[in-house]
Tab-separated table of C-alpha atoms and ligand atoms in Angstrom:
chain	number	residue	atom	x	y	z
A	88	MET	CA	-0.072	-0.018	-0.264
A	89	ASP	CA	1.051	3.380	-1.010
A	90	GLY	CA	1.646	5.111	2.554
A	91	LEU	CA	-0.529	9.004	1.336
A	92	ILE	CA	0.842	11.282	4.721
A	93	ILE	CA	-0.689	14.729	4.259
A	94	GLU	CA	0.972	16.762	7.203
A	95	GLN	CA	-0.624	20.539	8.020
A	96	SER	CA	2.428	22.704	6.236
A	97	ALA	CA	5.899	22.223	5.175
A	98	ALA	CA	7.245	22.414	7.917
A	99	GLY	CA	5.301	19.247	8.964
A	100	VAL	CA	6.570	17.532	6.031
A	101	HIS	CA	10.072	18.590	6.719
A	102	LYS	CA	9.464	16.853	10.480
A	103	LYS	CA	8.069	14.398	9.097
A	104	GLY	CA	10.733	13.310	6.816
A	105	ALA	CA	13.530	13.705	9.372
A	106	GLU	CA	11.450	11.515	11.912
A	107	ILE	CA	11.202	8.729	9.277
A	108	LEU	CA	14.722	8.899	8.823
A	109	ARG	CA	15.336	8.711	12.370
A	110	HIS	CA	13.323	5.982	12.688
A	111	VAL	CA	15.069	3.703	9.634
A	112	VAL	CA	18.473	4.283	11.322
A	113	ARG	CA	17.792	3.906	14.633
A	114	GLU	CA	16.162	0.968	14.125
A	115	ARG	CA	18.942	-0.476	11.961
A	116	SER	CA	21.717	0.846	14.418
A	117	VAL	CA	20.763	-0.740	17.504
A	118	ARG	CA	21.663	-3.745	15.093
A	119	GLY	CA	24.690	-2.749	14.380
A	120	GLU	CA	23.933	-1.904	11.044
A	121	THR	CA	25.147	1.356	9.134
A	122	THR	CA	22.007	2.994	6.657
A	123	ALA	CA	22.533	4.050	2.508
A	124	ILE	CA	20.658	6.785	2.250
A	125	ALA	CA	19.914	8.228	-1.070
A	126	LEU	CA	18.787	12.027	-1.027
A	127	SER	CA	17.124	14.034	-3.318
A	128	GLY	CA	17.821	17.206	-5.154
A	129	GLY	CA	16.012	20.194	-5.655
A	130	SER	CA	15.011	22.799	-2.580
A	131	THR	CA	12.043	20.517	-1.094
A	132	PRO	CA	14.870	18.631	1.120
A	133	LEU	CA	16.528	21.498	2.248
A	134	GLY	CA	13.758	22.248	5.266
A	135	MET	CA	14.494	18.352	6.643
A	136	TYR	CA	18.441	19.309	6.126
A	137	ARG	CA	18.288	22.444	8.379
A	138	LEU	CA	15.995	20.611	10.945
A	139	LEU	CA	18.597	17.331	11.120
A	140	ALA	CA	21.605	19.797	11.396
A	141	ARG	CA	19.828	21.039	14.194
A	142	GLU	CA	18.621	19.258	18.200
A	143	PRO	CA	17.551	16.574	19.025
A	144	TYR	CA	18.666	15.213	14.934
A	145	ARG	CA	22.233	16.624	15.310
A	146	SER	CA	23.265	15.206	18.756
A	147	GLU	CA	20.364	11.760	18.489
A	148	LEU	CA	21.284	10.677	15.112
A	149	PRO	CA	24.191	7.976	14.650
A	150	TRP	CA	25.805	9.497	11.881
A	151	ASN	CA	28.565	7.403	12.041
A	152	ASP	CA	26.404	4.693	11.194
A	153	VAL	CA	24.583	6.949	8.470
A	154	HIS	CA	25.980	6.633	4.265
A	155	LEU	CA	24.401	9.814	2.614
A	156	PHE	CA	24.095	9.576	-1.149
A	157	TRP	CA	22.009	11.582	-3.929
A	158	VAL	CA	19.517	10.220	-6.433
A	159	ASP	CA	21.069	12.576	-8.902
A	160	GLU	CA	23.314	15.653	-9.300
A	161	ARG	CA	23.375	18.751	-12.164
A	162	CYS	CA	26.798	18.409	-13.913
A	163	VAL	CA	27.932	21.629	-11.773
A	164	PRO	CA	31.410	22.122	-9.142
A	165	PRO	CA	30.123	21.295	-5.473
A	166	ASP	CA	30.157	25.243	-5.248
A	167	HIS	CA	28.218	25.968	-8.024
A	168	PRO	CA	24.055	27.351	-6.604
A	169	ALA	CA	22.770	24.658	-8.118
A	170	SER	CA	24.836	21.654	-6.991
A	171	ASN	CA	22.451	19.468	-4.459
A	172	TYR	CA	25.437	17.857	-2.566
A	173	GLY	CA	26.562	22.163	-2.273
A	174	ALA	CA	22.813	22.844	-0.929
A	175	ALA	CA	22.807	19.399	1.289
A	176	ARG	CA	26.739	20.552	2.444
A	177	ARG	CA	25.492	23.984	3.774
A	178	GLU	CA	22.367	22.796	4.853
A	179	LEU	CA	23.264	19.973	6.760
A	180	LEU	CA	26.918	18.034	5.836
A	181	ASP	CA	29.035	20.959	7.634
A	182	ARG	CA	26.908	20.845	10.795
A	183	VAL	CA	26.468	17.829	12.114
A	184	ALA	CA	29.530	14.924	12.929
A	185	ILE	CA	29.008	12.882	9.963
A	186	PRO	CA	32.226	11.234	8.811
A	187	PRO	CA	33.516	12.625	5.867
A	188	SER	CA	34.290	8.493	4.663
A	189	ASN	CA	30.414	8.613	4.721
A	190	VAL	CA	28.932	11.099	2.330
A	191	HIS	CA	29.420	10.339	-1.485
A	192	PRO	CA	28.567	12.869	-3.818
A	193	MET	CA	28.210	12.350	-7.511
A	194	ALA	CA	31.236	13.982	-8.980
A	195	GLY	CA	29.584	16.726	-11.239
A	196	GLU	CA	32.952	18.303	-11.526
A	197	LEU	CA	33.594	15.632	-13.817
A	198	ALA	CA	32.411	15.464	-17.268
A	199	PRO	CA	29.195	13.540	-17.786
A	200	LEU	CA	29.741	10.619	-19.042
A	201	ALA	CA	33.081	9.911	-16.241
A	202	GLY	CA	31.003	11.268	-13.427
A	203	ALA	CA	28.557	8.243	-14.011
A	204	VAL	CA	31.100	5.539	-13.915
A	205	ARG	CA	32.573	7.232	-11.338
A	206	TYR	CA	29.277	6.743	-9.072
A	207	GLY	CA	28.947	3.373	-10.028
A	208	ASP	CA	32.017	2.732	-8.795
A	209	GLU	CA	31.344	4.510	-5.776
A	210	ILE	CA	28.237	2.491	-5.314
A	211	GLY	CA	29.892	-0.886	-6.188
A	212	GLU	CA	32.683	-0.391	-3.529
A	213	PHE	CA	30.307	0.607	-1.105
A	214	PHE	CA	27.547	-2.176	-0.987
A	215	HIS	CA	30.440	-5.090	-2.549
A	216	MET	CA	29.039	-5.577	-5.754
A	217	ALA	CA	28.904	-5.101	-9.880
A	218	PRO	CA	26.304	-5.372	-12.387
A	219	PRO	CA	24.260	-7.289	-13.535
A	220	GLU	CA	23.615	-7.239	-9.159
A	221	ILE	CA	21.424	-3.731	-8.344
A	222	PRO	CA	22.267	-2.223	-4.731
A	223	THR	CA	19.089	-1.640	-2.966
A	224	PHE	CA	19.279	1.539	-0.607
A	225	ASP	CA	17.651	1.672	3.129
A	226	LEU	CA	15.893	4.279	2.298
A	227	VAL	CA	15.755	6.993	-0.640
A	228	PHE	CA	14.125	10.458	-0.489
A	229	LEU	CA	12.145	11.849	-4.210
A	230	GLY	CA	10.641	14.482	-5.153
A	231	VAL	CA	8.070	15.259	-8.130
A	232	GLY	CA	8.898	18.115	-10.778
A	233	ASN	CA	5.719	19.825	-12.510
A	234	ASP	CA	6.293	17.975	-15.641
A	235	GLY	CA	6.480	14.395	-13.681
A	236	HIS	CA	10.050	13.804	-13.432
A	237	THR	CA	11.981	12.447	-10.414
A	238	ALA	CA	14.908	11.906	-9.775
A	239	SER	CA	16.854	13.552	-13.215
A	240	LEU	CA	14.909	10.947	-14.749
A	241	PHE	CA	12.757	13.317	-17.354
A	242	PRO	CA	9.283	12.103	-19.394
A	243	GLY	CA	9.894	10.872	-22.725
A	244	GLN	CA	13.772	10.381	-22.130
A	245	ILE	CA	15.801	6.952	-23.126
A	246	SER	CA	16.886	6.684	-19.529
A	247	LEU	CA	13.532	5.205	-18.494
A	248	ASP	CA	14.089	1.872	-20.322
A	249	GLU	CA	17.797	2.072	-18.854
A	250	ARG	CA	18.032	-1.750	-17.227
A	251	LYS	CA	21.451	-2.669	-16.829
A	252	LYS	CA	23.453	0.898	-16.033
A	253	TRP	CA	22.842	2.512	-11.794
A	254	VAL	CA	24.078	5.743	-12.717
A	255	ILE	CA	23.703	7.521	-16.151
A	256	ALA	CA	24.355	10.891	-17.806
A	257	VAL	CA	21.719	12.858	-18.783
A	258	LYS	CA	20.639	16.277	-19.726
A	259	GLY	CA	17.167	18.433	-19.188
A	260	GLY	CA	15.114	19.704	-16.193
A	261	ASN	CA	15.329	23.384	-14.950
A	262	PRO	CA	18.193	24.443	-15.184
A	263	ASN	CA	18.544	22.552	-18.218
A	264	VAL	CA	21.649	21.534	-18.072
A	265	HIS	CA	23.940	17.624	-17.883
A	266	ARG	CA	23.096	15.655	-15.430
A	267	LEU	CA	23.835	12.541	-13.080
A	268	THR	CA	21.036	10.363	-12.305
A	269	LEU	CA	20.206	6.879	-10.029
A	270	THR	CA	18.056	4.918	-13.134
A	271	LEU	CA	14.576	3.295	-12.642
A	272	LEU	CA	16.862	0.137	-12.200
A	273	VAL	CA	18.334	1.541	-8.631
A	274	LEU	CA	15.361	3.260	-7.375
A	275	ASN	CA	12.802	0.711	-7.141
A	276	GLN	CA	15.296	-1.804	-5.465
A	277	ALA	CA	14.967	0.616	-2.831
A	278	LYS	CA	14.008	-0.950	0.912
A	279	LYS	CA	11.601	2.451	1.598
A	280	LEU	CA	10.888	5.162	-0.864
A	281	VAL	CA	9.718	8.569	0.420
A	282	PHE	CA	8.253	11.288	-2.121
A	283	MET	CA	8.047	14.917	-0.454
A	284	VAL	CA	6.619	17.168	-2.432
A	285	SER	CA	4.752	20.592	-0.911
A	286	GLY	CA	3.207	23.062	-2.210
A	287	ARG	CA	0.073	25.056	-4.495
A	288	GLU	CA	2.287	24.246	-7.574
A	289	LYS	CA	3.362	20.416	-7.136
A	290	ALA	CA	-1.382	19.506	-6.591
A	291	GLU	CA	-1.595	19.601	-10.266
A	292	ILE	CA	1.155	16.924	-11.049
A	293	VAL	CA	0.262	15.230	-7.278
A	294	GLN	CA	-3.260	14.702	-7.996
A	295	ARG	CA	-2.107	13.864	-12.211
A	296	VAL	CA	0.619	11.055	-10.959
A	297	LEU	CA	-1.892	9.748	-8.076
A	298	GLN	CA	-5.246	9.311	-9.479
A	299	GLY	CA	-4.743	10.547	-13.082
A	300	PRO	CA	-4.338	7.338	-16.234
A	301	ARG	CA	-1.143	5.434	-16.366
A	302	GLU	CA	1.085	7.907	-18.441
A	303	ASN	CA	4.169	6.409	-17.600
A	304	LEU	CA	5.739	9.563	-15.876
A	305	PRO	CA	8.895	8.818	-14.350
A	306	ALA	CA	7.307	9.415	-10.632
A	307	GLN	CA	4.631	6.957	-12.051
A	308	LEU	CA	7.255	4.471	-12.741
A	309	ILE	CA	8.533	4.108	-9.354
A	310	ARG	CA	8.066	0.594	-7.959
A	311	PRO	CA	4.901	0.351	-10.529
A	312	SER	CA	5.295	-3.773	-9.362
A	313	GLY	CA	6.342	-3.526	-5.759
A	314	GLU	CA	5.954	-1.800	-2.605
A	315	THR	CA	4.808	1.588	-3.875
A	316	PRO	CA	6.358	4.596	-1.832
A	317	SER	CA	5.332	6.458	0.655
A	318	TRP	CA	4.112	9.763	-0.300
A	319	LEU	CA	5.173	13.041	2.555
A	320	LEU	CA	2.689	15.838	1.215
A	321	ASP	CA	1.169	19.123	2.657
A	322	ARG	CA	-1.782	20.245	2.689
A	323	GLU	CA	-1.232	22.358	-0.247
A	324	ALA	CA	0.009	19.680	-2.504
A	325	ALA	CA	-3.014	17.332	-1.628
A	326	ARG	CA	-5.100	19.882	-2.000
A	327	LEU	CA	-6.677	18.060	-5.856
A	328	LEU	CA	-6.563	14.419	-4.344
A	329	ASN	CA	-10.596	12.937	-3.898
A	330	GLU	CA	-12.063	12.743	-0.496
A	331	LYS	CA	-11.660	8.591	-0.848
A	332	ARG	CA	-8.298	8.422	-1.306
A	333	ARG	CA	-7.377	11.078	1.235
A	334	ASN	CA	-9.437	9.631	4.002
A	335	GLY	CA	-9.544	5.986	2.919
A	336	ASP	CA	-7.312	3.414	3.426
A	337	GLU	CA	-4.176	5.932	3.841
A	338	HIS	CA	-4.353	8.555	6.624
A	339	ASP	CA	-4.134	12.080	6.973
A	340	THR	CA	-1.666	12.815	9.521
A	341	PHE	CA	-2.176	16.690	11.041
A	342	GLU	CA	0.850	17.934	12.853
B	580	6PG	C1	16.678	17.884	-9.159
B	580	6PG	C2	16.016	17.198	-8.322
B	580	6PG	C3	14.493	16.924	-9.001
B	580	6PG	C4	13.409	17.560	-7.858
B	580	6PG	C5	12.509	17.798	-8.188
B	580	6PG	C6	11.452	18.774	-7.518
B	580	6PG	O1	17.830	17.720	-9.155
B	580	6PG	O2	16.245	18.847	-9.558
B	580	6PG	O3	16.275	15.720	-7.656
B	580	6PG	O4	13.942	15.408	-8.967
B	580	6PG	O5	13.535	16.508	-6.807
B	580	6PG	O6	12.809	18.660	-9.410
B	580	6PG	O7	12.218	20.219	-7.274
B	580	6PG	P1	11.812	20.800	-5.985
B	580	6PG	O8	12.127	20.189	-4.898
B	580	6PG	O9	12.371	21.654	-5.694
B	580	6PG	O10	10.429	21.321	-6.254
């Protein structure tokens, strides 16, 4: 069942996201296991990063047991304003005691193809595997664009058909630049997938993805067969979802 979690505000979405991350990390840490998390880019997760960089998460989370990866990156240097890693560094990584070796950014500064190969190697090294095996992230956060893209998987692009590579180079989005992205192969292998979406301008695409016809929008291709992902929305982003869906087998959590 896809978990539809509707929070009162964007701040509620950030808090719930932080709570989900804390729950997954602590559940694994008490068993002596690390947690491999793939972070989304874009602006939505930044509020969650700011929360995680403050108490109680700052001191409470066992950061030594957390490994951070990215679902996608713009092919720009880390200090570029469009860098997803750069944003996470400013809002979170520079403010918590996570060992540098636990932070696995995509090499946006390299040529796209080289960056894709490099990241595939880094993931393989961490998970001690190589294709055709598929790495399993413990937790993946995703956003959705108004065109239904997620990560840097854009509608109609051949990237959606990739069934061998874990990381590929693409071009598109806003900004329309070269990007690196995890493929559906890897994203759909994750143990837990959470879409974090907030804001009035996302209501239409949320309704289209969740209640519209199957259009093979990238966000609709996330785990169509297995356990579908959780959708963590604020009321603004959820406002076009019909009541049945909102109050049916899913629950509204109002912070
Ligand atoms: C990126 C993101 C992208 C993002 C969506 C939503 O690098 O652009 O990974 O997929 O999640 O575009 O972006 P916002 O959170 O800024 O709305």
